[in-house]
Coordinates of C-alpha atoms in Angstrom, one line a residue:
M6 CA -0.1 0.1 -0.1
S7 CA 1.3 3.6 -0.9
H8 CA 1.3 6.2 1.5
A9 CA 2.9 9.6 2.1
G10 CA 6.4 8.4 2.6
G11 CA 9.9 9.7 1.6
D12 CA 9.5 10.7 -1.9
V13 CA 9.8 14.3 -1.0
P14 CA 13.6 15.4 -0.6
D15 CA 14.5 15.9 3.0
G16 CA 16.2 18.5 4.5
H17 CA 19.3 20.6 3.4
A18 CA 21.1 18.4 1.1
S19 CA 18.0 17.2 -1.0
G20 CA 17.9 18.5 -4.4
A21 CA 21.3 20.1 -4.6
T22 CA 23.5 19.3 -7.6
T23 CA 27.3 19.0 -7.7
E24 CA 27.8 19.0 -11.3
S25 CA 29.6 21.9 -13.1
V26 CA 27.1 24.1 -14.3
G27 CA 26.6 27.5 -16.2
A28 CA 26.1 30.7 -14.7
S29 CA 22.3 30.5 -14.7
K30 CA 22.5 27.1 -12.9
E31 CA 25.0 28.3 -10.3
S32 CA 22.6 30.9 -9.4
Q33 CA 20.0 28.6 -9.1
Y34 CA 22.1 26.3 -6.9
D35 CA 23.1 29.2 -4.8
I36 CA 19.7 30.4 -4.1
V37 CA 18.4 26.7 -3.5
K38 CA 21.1 26.1 -0.8
A39 CA 20.6 29.5 0.6
T40 CA 16.8 28.9 1.0
Q41 CA 17.6 25.5 2.6
Y42 CA 20.0 27.0 5.1
G43 CA 17.9 30.2 5.6
V44 CA 20.3 32.7 4.5
L45 CA 17.8 35.5 3.6
E46 CA 20.3 38.1 2.6
R47 CA 21.6 36.0 0.0
C48 CA 18.5 35.1 -1.4
R49 CA 17.5 38.8 -1.5
Q50 CA 20.7 39.6 -3.4
L51 CA 19.9 36.9 -6.0
I52 CA 16.3 37.8 -6.3
D53 CA 17.3 41.5 -6.7
D54 CA 19.8 40.3 -9.5
G55 CA 16.7 39.0 -11.5
Y56 CA 15.9 35.5 -10.2
D57 CA 12.3 34.5 -10.7
V58 CA 10.7 33.6 -7.3
N59 CA 8.4 31.2 -9.1
R60 CA 11.1 29.4 -11.1
R61 CA 11.3 25.6 -10.9
D62 CA 14.9 23.7 -10.1
N63 CA 15.9 20.6 -11.6
I64 CA 13.4 18.6 -9.8
D65 CA 10.6 20.9 -10.7
V66 CA 10.1 22.6 -7.1
T67 CA 10.0 26.1 -6.1
L68 CA 11.9 28.0 -3.6
L69 CA 8.7 28.1 -1.4
H70 CA 8.8 24.4 -1.3
W71 CA 12.3 24.6 0.0
A72 CA 11.4 27.4 2.6
A73 CA 8.6 25.2 3.6
I74 CA 10.1 21.8 4.2
N75 CA 13.1 23.4 6.2
N76 CA 10.7 25.8 8.2
R77 CA 12.4 28.9 7.0
M78 CA 9.6 31.1 8.2
P79 CA 11.2 34.7 7.2
L80 CA 12.2 33.4 3.7
A81 CA 8.5 31.9 3.0
S82 CA 7.0 35.2 4.2
Y83 CA 9.5 37.1 1.8
Y84 CA 8.8 34.8 -1.3
I85 CA 5.1 35.1 -0.6
G86 CA 5.3 38.9 -0.4
L87 CA 7.1 38.8 -3.8
G88 CA 4.2 36.9 -5.4
A89 CA 5.3 33.1 -5.0
E90 CA 2.7 30.8 -6.0
V91 CA 1.3 29.4 -2.8
D92 CA -0.2 26.1 -4.2
A93 CA 2.6 25.4 -6.6
R94 CA 2.6 21.6 -7.3
G95 CA 6.1 20.0 -8.0
G96 CA 8.4 17.0 -7.2
D97 CA 7.8 13.3 -7.8
L98 CA 4.4 13.6 -5.8
A99 CA 3.3 16.7 -7.4
S100 CA 2.7 18.1 -4.0
T101 CA 2.4 21.8 -2.8
P102 CA 4.5 23.7 -0.3
L103 CA 1.8 23.0 2.3
H104 CA 2.2 19.2 1.7
W105 CA 6.0 19.4 2.3
A106 CA 5.4 21.6 5.6
V107 CA 2.8 19.2 6.9
R108 CA 5.0 16.0 6.1
Q109 CA 7.9 17.5 8.2
G110 CA 5.8 18.4 11.1
H111 CA 6.2 22.2 10.7
L112 CA 3.0 23.8 12.3
S113 CA 4.1 27.2 12.1
M114 CA 4.9 27.0 8.4
V115 CA 1.5 25.3 7.9
V116 CA -0.1 28.4 9.7
L117 CA 1.7 30.9 7.6
L118 CA 0.8 29.1 4.3
I119 CA -2.9 28.7 5.3
R120 CA -3.0 32.3 6.3
H121 CA -1.8 33.1 2.6
R122 CA -4.6 31.1 1.4
A123 CA -3.0 27.9 0.6
D124 CA -5.5 25.3 -0.1
P125 CA -5.0 22.3 2.1
T126 CA -7.6 20.1 0.3
I127 CA -5.4 19.8 -2.8
R128 CA -4.4 16.2 -3.6
D129 CA -0.9 14.9 -4.6
V130 CA -0.2 12.1 -7.2
E131 CA -1.0 9.6 -4.5
G132 CA -4.4 11.2 -3.8
F133 CA -3.7 12.7 -0.4
A134 CA -4.8 15.9 1.0
C135 CA -2.7 17.5 3.9
I136 CA -4.8 16.2 6.6
H137 CA -4.3 12.5 5.3
V138 CA -0.6 13.3 5.3
A139 CA -0.7 14.7 8.8
A140 CA -2.7 11.8 10.1
Q141 CA -0.3 9.3 8.6
C142 CA 2.8 11.0 10.4
G143 CA 0.9 11.4 13.7
Y144 CA 0.9 15.2 13.8
T145 CA -1.8 15.6 16.2
N146 CA -1.5 19.5 16.4
I147 CA -1.5 19.9 12.5
V148 CA -4.5 17.4 12.1
A149 CA -6.3 19.7 14.6
Y150 CA -5.4 22.8 12.9
L151 CA -6.4 21.7 9.6
R152 CA -9.6 20.3 10.7
A153 CA -10.5 23.5 12.7
V154 CA -9.6 25.9 9.8
T155 CA -11.2 23.9 7.0
G156 CA -14.1 21.9 8.7
G157 CA -16.9 20.2 6.9
A158 CA -16.1 17.8 4.1
G159 CA -12.9 19.2 3.3
A160 CA -11.3 17.9 6.1
T161 CA -13.2 14.6 6.6
A162 CA -13.3 13.6 2.9
P163 CA -11.5 10.5 2.2
D164 CA -8.4 10.1 -0.1
D165 CA -8.6 8.7 -3.8
S166 CA -8.6 5.2 -2.4
G167 CA -11.6 5.9 0.1
M168 CA -9.4 6.2 3.2
P169 CA -10.2 9.1 5.6
A170 CA -7.7 10.6 8.0
L171 CA -9.3 8.3 10.9
M172 CA -8.2 5.2 8.8
W173 CA -4.9 6.5 8.3
S174 CA -4.4 7.4 11.8
A175 CA -5.6 4.0 13.0
Y176 CA -3.2 2.2 10.4
K177 CA -0.1 4.5 10.8
T178 CA -0.2 6.1 14.2
T179 CA 0.7 4.0 17.4
G180 CA -0.4 7.0 19.7
M181 CA -4.1 7.4 20.4
D182 CA -4.2 11.0 20.2
P183 CA -4.8 11.8 16.4
T184 CA -7.4 9.1 16.5
R185 CA -9.1 10.4 19.5
L186 CA -9.0 14.0 18.2
L187 CA -10.7 12.9 14.8
L188 CA -13.5 10.9 16.7
T189 CA -14.1 14.0 18.6
F190 CA -14.4 15.9 15.6
G191 CA -17.2 13.4 14.5
A192 CA -15.1 11.2 12.2
S193 CA -17.4 8.0 11.1
T194 CA -16.0 4.7 12.2
C195 CA -18.3 3.0 9.8
L196 CA -16.9 4.3 6.6
Q197 CA -15.1 1.4 4.3
D198 CA -12.3 2.3 1.8
Q199 CA -12.9 1.3 -1.9
T200 CA -9.8 -0.9 -2.6
Y201 CA -10.3 -3.4 0.5
G202 CA -13.6 -2.4 2.2
N203 CA -12.0 -2.1 5.5
T204 CA -13.0 0.3 8.4
A205 CA -10.8 2.1 10.6
L206 CA -11.1 -0.8 13.1
H207 CA -10.0 -3.4 10.3
W208 CA -6.9 -1.0 9.6
A209 CA -6.1 -0.7 13.2
V210 CA -6.2 -4.6 13.8
T211 CA -4.3 -5.2 10.8
A212 CA -1.4 -2.7 11.9
R213 CA -1.7 -4.4 15.5
N214 CA -2.2 -0.8 16.6
V215 CA -3.5 -1.6 20.3
S216 CA -4.2 1.9 21.4
A217 CA -6.4 2.7 18.3
V218 CA -8.4 -0.6 18.6
Q219 CA -9.1 0.4 22.0
T220 CA -10.0 4.0 21.2
L221 CA -12.3 2.9 18.3
L222 CA -14.0 0.2 20.4
R223 CA -14.6 2.9 23.0
A224 CA -16.3 5.1 20.4
G225 CA -18.5 2.4 19.4
A226 CA -17.1 1.1 16.3
D227 CA -19.2 -1.6 14.7
T228 CA -17.4 -4.8 15.0
S229 CA -19.8 -6.8 12.4
V230 CA -18.7 -5.0 9.4
R231 CA -17.1 -7.1 6.9
N232 CA -14.7 -6.1 4.3
K233 CA -14.4 -7.3 0.6
Q234 CA -13.0 -10.6 1.6
G235 CA -15.9 -11.2 4.2
A236 CA -13.6 -10.7 7.2
T237 CA -14.5 -8.8 10.3
A238 CA -11.9 -7.1 12.6
H239 CA -12.0 -10.0 14.7
D240 CA -11.4 -12.5 12.0
I241 CA -8.2 -10.6 10.9
A242 CA -7.2 -10.5 14.7
Q243 CA -7.7 -14.2 14.9
R244 CA -5.5 -14.9 11.8
H245 CA -2.8 -13.0 13.4
Q246 CA -1.0 -13.5 16.8
V247 CA -3.5 -12.1 19.3
Q248 CA -1.3 -11.8 22.3
W249 CA -0.5 -8.2 21.5
M250 CA -4.1 -7.5 22.1
G251 CA -5.3 -9.1 25.3
R252 CA -8.2 -11.4 25.8
E253 CA -10.6 -8.6 26.9
W254 CA -10.3 -6.5 23.8
L255 CA -10.4 -9.6 21.4
T256 CA -13.6 -10.4 23.2
S257 CA -14.7 -7.0 22.6
L258 CA -14.2 -7.5 18.7
E259 CA -16.6 -10.4 18.7
Q260 CA -19.7 -9.7 16.7
P261 CA -22.9 -9.4 18.6
G262 CA -24.1 -12.7 17.4
Q263 CA -20.8 -14.5 18.4
S264 CA -20.8 -13.5 22.0
R265 CA -22.2 -16.3 24.3
R266 CA -23.2 -13.6 26.8
N267 CA -25.9 -11.8 24.5
V268 CA -28.3 -14.5 24.9
C269 CA -28.7 -13.8 28.6
K270 CA -28.0 -10.0 28.1
R271 CA -31.2 -9.9 26.2
F272 CA -33.1 -9.9 29.3
T273 CA -31.2 -6.9 30.7
S274 CA -31.2 -4.8 27.6
N275 CA -32.9 -2.1 29.1
A276 CA -30.3 0.2 30.8
K277 CA -32.3 0.7 34.0
V278 CA -32.9 -2.8 34.6
Q279 CA -29.3 -3.5 34.3
Y280 CA -28.4 -0.7 36.4
W281 CA -30.5 -1.7 39.2
A282 CA -29.4 -5.4 38.6
E283 CA -26.0 -4.4 39.3
M284 CA -26.6 -2.3 42.4
S285 CA -28.5 -5.0 44.0
L286 CA -26.0 -7.7 43.6
P287 CA -23.7 -6.7 46.4
L288 CA -26.7 -6.2 48.5
L289 CA -27.8 -9.8 48.3
V290 CA -24.1 -10.9 48.4
F291 CA -23.6 -9.3 51.7
Y292 CA -26.7 -10.8 53.2
A293 CA -25.8 -14.1 51.9
V294 CA -22.3 -13.9 53.3
G295 CA -23.6 -12.9 56.8
Q296 CA -26.1 -15.8 56.7
I297 CA -23.4 -18.3 55.9
F298 CA -21.4 -17.0 58.7
A299 CA -24.3 -17.4 61.0
L300 CA -25.0 -21.2 59.8
E301 CA -24.2 -23.9 62.5
M302 CA -22.2 -25.9 60.4
D303 CA -18.5 -26.9 60.2
V304 CA -16.1 -24.5 58.8
L305 CA -15.3 -26.3 55.5
V306 CA -19.0 -26.4 54.9
K307 CA -19.2 -22.9 55.1
L308 CA -16.1 -22.1 53.2
G309 CA -17.6 -24.3 50.5
C310 CA -20.8 -22.2 50.7
L311 CA -18.8 -19.1 50.3
V312 CA -17.1 -20.4 47.2
G313 CA -20.3 -21.5 45.6
V314 CA -21.7 -17.8 46.3
Y315 CA -18.5 -16.5 44.4
I316 CA -19.0 -18.9 41.5
V317 CA -22.7 -18.0 41.3
C318 CA -21.6 -14.2 41.3
H319 CA -18.9 -14.6 38.7
F320 CA -21.2 -16.4 36.2
Y321 CA -24.0 -14.0 37.0
G322 CA -22.0 -11.1 36.4
Q323 CA -20.3 -12.5 33.2
A324 CA -23.8 -13.4 31.6
L325 CA -25.7 -10.3 32.7
F326 CA -23.4 -7.4 33.0
N327 CA -20.7 -5.5 30.5
K328 CA -17.4 -4.6 31.6
D329 CA -18.7 -1.1 32.8
F330 CA -20.1 -3.2 35.8
M331 CA -16.6 -2.8 37.5
E332 CA -16.9 1.0 37.3
T333 CA -20.3 0.8 39.4
L334 CA -19.4 -2.0 41.7
P335 CA -17.5 -0.2 44.4
M336 CA -20.3 2.5 44.9
A337 CA -23.0 -0.5 44.9
I338 CA -20.8 -2.1 47.7
Y339 CA -20.6 1.1 49.6
L340 CA -24.4 1.5 49.2
A341 CA -25.3 -2.1 50.2
T342 CA -23.0 -1.9 53.3
K343 CA -24.8 1.3 54.3
I344 CA -28.3 -0.1 53.9
W345 CA -27.5 -3.1 56.0
F346 CA -25.9 -1.0 58.7
Y347 CA -29.3 1.0 58.9
I348 CA -31.4 -2.3 59.0
T349 CA -28.9 -3.7 61.7
W350 CA -29.4 -0.6 63.8
V351 CA -33.3 -0.4 63.7
V352 CA -33.7 -4.3 64.3
W353 CA -30.7 -5.2 66.6
L354 CA -28.9 -2.0 68.1
Q355 CA -31.6 0.7 68.5
P356 CA -33.5 -1.1 71.6
Y357 CA -30.1 -1.1 73.6
V358 CA -28.4 2.2 72.6
G359 CA -31.3 4.7 73.4
A360 CA -32.7 7.5 71.5
S361 CA -29.9 9.9 71.8
T362 CA -27.4 7.7 70.3
T363 CA -29.8 6.9 67.5
L364 CA -30.4 10.6 66.8
A365 CA -26.6 11.2 66.6
F366 CA -26.3 8.3 64.4
L367 CA -28.9 9.5 62.1
A368 CA -27.6 13.1 62.0
C369 CA -24.1 11.9 61.1
S370 CA -25.7 9.7 58.6
S371 CA -27.7 12.7 57.0
L372 CA -24.7 14.7 56.7
L373 CA -22.8 11.7 54.9
W374 CA -25.8 11.5 52.5
W375 CA -25.5 15.1 51.8
A376 CA -21.6 15.2 51.0
F377 CA -22.3 11.7 49.1
V378 CA -24.7 13.0 46.7
R379 CA -22.7 16.3 46.1
C380 CA -19.7 14.2 45.3
W381 CA -21.8 11.5 43.3
R382 CA -24.1 14.2 41.4
G383 CA -22.1 17.2 41.6
D384 CA -19.9 18.9 38.7
P385 CA -16.3 17.9 39.7
G386 CA -15.0 20.9 37.5
H387 CA -15.9 19.5 33.8
M388 CA -14.9 21.9 31.2
T389 CA -17.4 22.4 28.4
S390 CA -17.2 24.4 25.0
S391 CA -19.0 24.5 21.7
L392 CA -17.4 23.1 18.7
T393 CA -17.1 26.5 17.3
D394 CA -15.3 27.6 20.4
K395 CA -13.0 24.6 20.4
C396 CA -12.0 25.4 16.7
K397 CA -11.1 28.9 17.8
T398 CA -9.0 27.6 20.6
I399 CA -7.2 25.3 18.3
V400 CA -6.6 28.2 15.8
S401 CA -5.6 30.5 18.3
L402 CA -3.1 28.2 20.0
S403 CA -1.6 27.2 16.8
E404 CA -1.1 31.0 15.4
T405 CA 0.0 32.5 18.8
E406 CA 1.6 29.9 21.1
G407 CA 3.0 27.2 19.0
F408 CA 0.2 24.6 20.1
N409 CA 1.8 22.7 22.9
M410 CA 0.2 19.4 23.0
A411 CA 0.8 19.0 26.9
Q412 CA -1.6 22.1 27.2
F413 CA -4.1 20.6 24.9
C414 CA -6.6 17.5 25.2
S415 CA -6.9 15.8 22.0
T416 CA -10.3 14.3 23.3
C417 CA -12.1 17.2 24.5
L418 CA -10.4 19.6 22.2
I419 CA -9.8 22.2 24.8
R420 CA -6.8 24.0 26.2
R421 CA -5.9 22.3 29.6
P422 CA -5.9 24.5 32.5
V423 CA -3.0 24.2 35.2
R424 CA -3.9 21.3 37.3
S425 CA -6.6 19.7 35.1
K426 CA -6.3 16.3 33.8
H427 CA -8.5 14.2 31.4
C428 CA -10.2 11.3 33.2
S429 CA -9.9 8.2 31.2
V430 CA -12.9 6.8 33.0
C431 CA -15.2 9.7 32.7
N432 CA -13.7 10.7 29.3
R433 CA -13.7 14.4 30.3
C434 CA -11.3 16.9 31.5
V435 CA -11.5 17.9 35.1
A436 CA -10.2 21.1 36.6
K437 CA -7.9 20.7 39.6
F438 CA -8.1 16.9 39.1
D439 CA -7.6 14.9 42.2
H440 CA -8.7 11.3 41.1
H441 CA -11.5 9.3 40.0
C442 CA -13.4 7.7 43.0
P443 CA -15.1 4.4 42.3
W444 CA -16.9 4.9 45.7
V445 CA -18.9 7.8 44.5
N446 CA -18.7 6.7 40.8
N447 CA -17.5 10.2 39.9
C448 CA -14.3 12.4 39.6
V449 CA -13.1 14.3 42.4
G450 CA -12.0 17.8 41.2
A451 CA -12.2 21.7 41.9
G452 CA -15.9 21.4 42.0
N453 CA -16.7 18.6 44.5
H454 CA -13.2 18.0 46.1
K455 CA -14.2 19.7 49.5
Y456 CA -17.5 17.5 49.5
F457 CA -15.5 14.5 49.0
V458 CA -13.5 15.4 52.2
Y459 CA -16.5 15.9 54.1
Y460 CA -18.0 12.6 52.7
L461 CA -14.7 10.6 54.1
L462 CA -15.2 12.5 57.6
F463 CA -18.7 11.8 57.9
L464 CA -18.4 8.2 56.7
A465 CA -15.8 7.5 59.3
G466 CA -18.0 9.3 61.8
M467 CA -20.9 6.9 61.0
C468 CA -18.8 4.0 61.2
V469 CA -17.4 4.8 64.7
F470 CA -21.1 5.3 65.8
F471 CA -22.1 2.0 64.3
L472 CA -19.2 0.2 66.1
Y473 CA -20.2 2.0 69.5
G474 CA -23.8 0.8 69.0
C475 CA -22.5 -2.9 68.5
S476 CA -20.4 -2.5 71.5
V477 CA -23.4 -1.4 73.5
F478 CA -25.5 -4.1 72.1
Y479 CA -22.9 -6.9 73.0
Q480 CA -22.3 -5.5 76.5
R481 CA -26.0 -5.6 77.2
A482 CA -27.4 -8.4 75.1
C483 CA -24.6 -10.9 75.3
A484 CA -22.8 -9.8 78.5
V485 CA -19.6 -9.3 76.9
A486 CA -16.8 -7.9 78.9
I487 CA -13.4 -7.4 77.6
S488 CA -11.8 -6.7 80.8
E489 CA -13.2 -10.1 82.4
Q490 CA -13.0 -12.5 79.3
G491 CA -9.9 -11.3 77.6
F492 CA -9.9 -9.9 74.0
W493 CA -10.0 -13.2 71.9
N494 CA -12.6 -14.8 74.3
A495 CA -14.7 -11.7 73.9
V496 CA -14.3 -11.8 70.3
S497 CA -15.3 -15.2 70.0
T498 CA -18.5 -14.5 72.3
M499 CA -19.6 -11.9 70.0
A500 CA -19.2 -13.9 66.9
T501 CA -21.3 -16.8 68.2
C502 CA -23.9 -14.7 70.2
E503 CA -25.1 -12.7 67.2
T504 CA -23.2 -13.4 64.1
W505 CA -25.0 -11.0 61.9
V506 CA -24.1 -8.0 64.1
F507 CA -20.7 -9.2 64.3
W508 CA -20.3 -9.5 60.5
N509 CA -21.7 -5.9 60.3
A510 CA -19.2 -4.6 62.9
L511 CA -16.4 -6.1 61.1
N512 CA -17.2 -4.3 57.9
A513 CA -17.6 -1.0 59.8
L514 CA -14.4 -1.5 61.4
V515 CA -12.7 -2.1 58.2
H516 CA -14.4 1.0 56.6
A517 CA -13.5 3.2 59.6
V518 CA -9.8 2.3 59.4
W519 CA -9.2 3.0 55.9
V520 CA -11.7 5.9 55.5
S521 CA -9.8 7.5 58.4
A522 CA -6.6 7.0 56.9
L523 CA -7.8 8.5 53.6
F524 CA -9.4 11.4 55.2
C525 CA -6.0 12.1 57.0
C526 CA -4.2 11.7 53.9
Q527 CA -6.4 14.1 51.8
M528 CA -6.0 16.8 54.7
Y529 CA -2.2 16.4 54.4
Q530 CA -2.3 17.0 50.8
V531 CA -4.7 19.8 50.8
A532 CA -3.2 21.8 53.8
W533 CA 0.2 20.9 54.1
L534 CA 1.4 19.8 50.7
A535 CA -1.2 22.0 48.5
M536 CA -1.1 19.3 46.2
T537 CA -3.9 17.0 44.6
T538 CA -3.5 13.2 44.5
N539 CA -2.8 13.3 40.8
E540 CA -0.1 15.9 41.3
R541 CA 1.6 14.1 44.3
I542 CA 1.7 10.9 42.3
N543 CA 2.9 12.5 39.0
A544 CA 4.9 15.4 40.3
A545 CA 7.9 14.3 38.2
R546 CA 5.8 14.7 35.1
Y547 CA 4.6 18.4 35.6
K548 CA 7.4 20.9 34.9
H549 CA 5.9 23.6 37.5
F550 CA 6.8 21.1 40.2
A551 CA 10.3 20.4 39.1
S552 CA 10.8 24.2 38.6
A553 CA 9.7 24.7 42.1
E554 CA 11.9 22.1 43.5
A555 CA 14.9 23.6 41.7
A556 CA 14.0 26.9 43.2
G557 CA 14.2 25.6 46.6
R558 CA 10.5 25.6 47.5
R559 CA 9.6 23.2 50.1
R560 CA 6.1 22.3 48.7
S561 CA 4.3 23.0 45.4
P562 CA 4.1 26.3 43.7
F563 CA 0.4 26.5 44.8
D564 CA 1.4 26.5 48.4
R565 CA 0.3 29.6 50.3
G566 CA 0.7 28.1 53.7
P567 CA -1.2 25.5 55.6
L568 CA -3.9 28.0 57.2
Q569 CA -4.5 29.8 53.8
N570 CA -4.6 26.5 51.9
A571 CA -7.2 25.3 54.1
V572 CA -9.1 28.3 54.2
D573 CA -9.1 28.6 50.2
F574 CA -10.1 24.8 49.9
F575 CA -12.8 24.8 52.4
G576 CA -14.1 28.4 51.7
C577 CA -14.1 29.4 55.1
R578 CA -14.9 33.2 55.7
C579 CA -14.8 34.6 59.4
W580 CA -15.0 38.4 60.0
G581 CA -11.9 39.2 58.0
V582 CA -9.7 36.9 59.7
C583 CA -10.3 34.1 57.0
K584 CA -10.6 35.4 53.6
P585 CA -10.6 32.7 51.1
S586 CA -9.3 33.8 47.5
P587 CA -8.9 30.6 45.4
P588 CA -8.3 31.0 41.7
D589 CA -11.1 29.7 39.2
W590 CA -9.2 26.6 38.2
R591 CA -11.4 26.3 35.0
A592 CA -9.6 29.5 33.8
V593 CA -6.1 29.4 35.0
Y594 CA -3.7 28.6 32.3
R595 CA -0.3 29.9 33.5
L596 CA 1.4 29.3 36.9
E597 CA 1.5 32.9 37.9
E598 CA -2.1 33.2 37.5
A599 CA -2.7 30.6 40.2
S600 CA -1.1 32.2 43.3
P601 CA -2.8 35.2 44.6
P602 CA -1.3 36.6 47.9
A603 CA -2.7 35.4 51.1
T604 CA -4.9 37.8 53.2
G605 CA -5.6 38.9 56.8
L606 CA -4.2 37.1 59.8
V607 CA -4.0 33.9 58.1
A608 CA -1.1 35.6 55.8
A609 CA 0.9 36.5 59.0
A610 CA 0.4 33.2 60.4
A611 CA 1.8 31.7 57.0
Q612 CA 5.0 33.9 57.3
V613 CA 5.7 32.8 60.9

């Protein structure tokens, strides 16, 4: 298969001749070499002496071609100002200067040529427009710019063999950025090329491009499409070594009719039915495990029952649920545990603990639900914009700041603010990203981070209240006394006196320990380190943390002192003593915008 390869001369030495030539050819040789090396004064001198700016050299290309391929911006502007033909076609591929600039990845030259009305839709001999070349080479920034400035059919049209940019990206580019960007712009995954009838998914599998396969499958690519040989993408994968892909993704390539699970999944095709089935499974499993522990049977029999529960749950999940079930499972476990805590409190504990303790338990639980809902349903800091605004952002970045891909999200098509990150689970960018929390099935970011800390605090408090209620219950209902019986004898008595309460207490103890530890870790990061979880883990990847360390800073560049950090985080305001002034993390793109001075008595305390 042909592709935009090395037919275009590369760099300085290409096209230069060493033969003895006449005076005219010598001047041509001089100006070509001067253009390749960017010697503006020499080029100006030769043109003033009468050299035609549109004259072709011995390989039928113009001076603008040479300026474009070597990214000689001043020379390109000079030649265009003298009337150089912007869309001149030349060389073995009959390509334009814009083609040459794209193939070398020179975004600034691409911007200059398009500003001077270069046509990116012109096809070379192989039938490639500029966006096809950029997709083949994996230049995400150029693909984004060409798509933004042209739009419509001009950017999404296939080449002469019927392959659009998405197919070339899936076939030639190992990184996922160009593929994700084109999909976000609305590239179709169903188109088939004219030669082989392949879709983008076929090409990704043929090239063993794992990242492209995963990206296309997540975008909903149809796995049942057959090419002209009657093969699906799954058939192509089976013909090759499939270890490179992994069992999960190979299974995802199966056609709906081939999957054994779909017979069962027809009964849960309704999204609401499947969701509530997934949420109810941990509720039933929690009850089943508690009842197995309460059985008066041999330990080995109980162990066999637990194994049986696991086997049933495994095949139940495999048959009815999709792979997204693992994303909702932690939250389902959390809700199931809390529901059984409530039932256990009402049925077993409440008669022994009294009304005041029950009211305190319910008050803490109410605050927990408030914080949970704000984390679960609240906006963590998602950044949204219209397609028009996204295109404007891409053009602005390309024309003014050189389009640093580290500051651009190829999926959301937005400029990334400082401290933001694209969440692979939610598939959205989140301002001041901390982490994706499976226990609330949402990201934790600028919009809900403080509610997540409240959630941890109140969850730990609820578990402590529950453990207190269990201790009162065992003291009064089972006459358990650790001081008299000893610790292990007391534990044995609790487990045999009322196994269900003991099972719930054990869960409450585990939750209380890890939630309290996570709460302390979060407060340490928020107040003392002035970091998010993501920043603490990936600090070495962020230049601003490396710069702060080199400058002798003890903490992150966002640190304003522990007190002011806490005040900004929680939004505390108290009679002029506490004055929160956190920046809007959705709109902070430079480090200097992120650190306003601390105020009030908090500033004085921070200095001390």
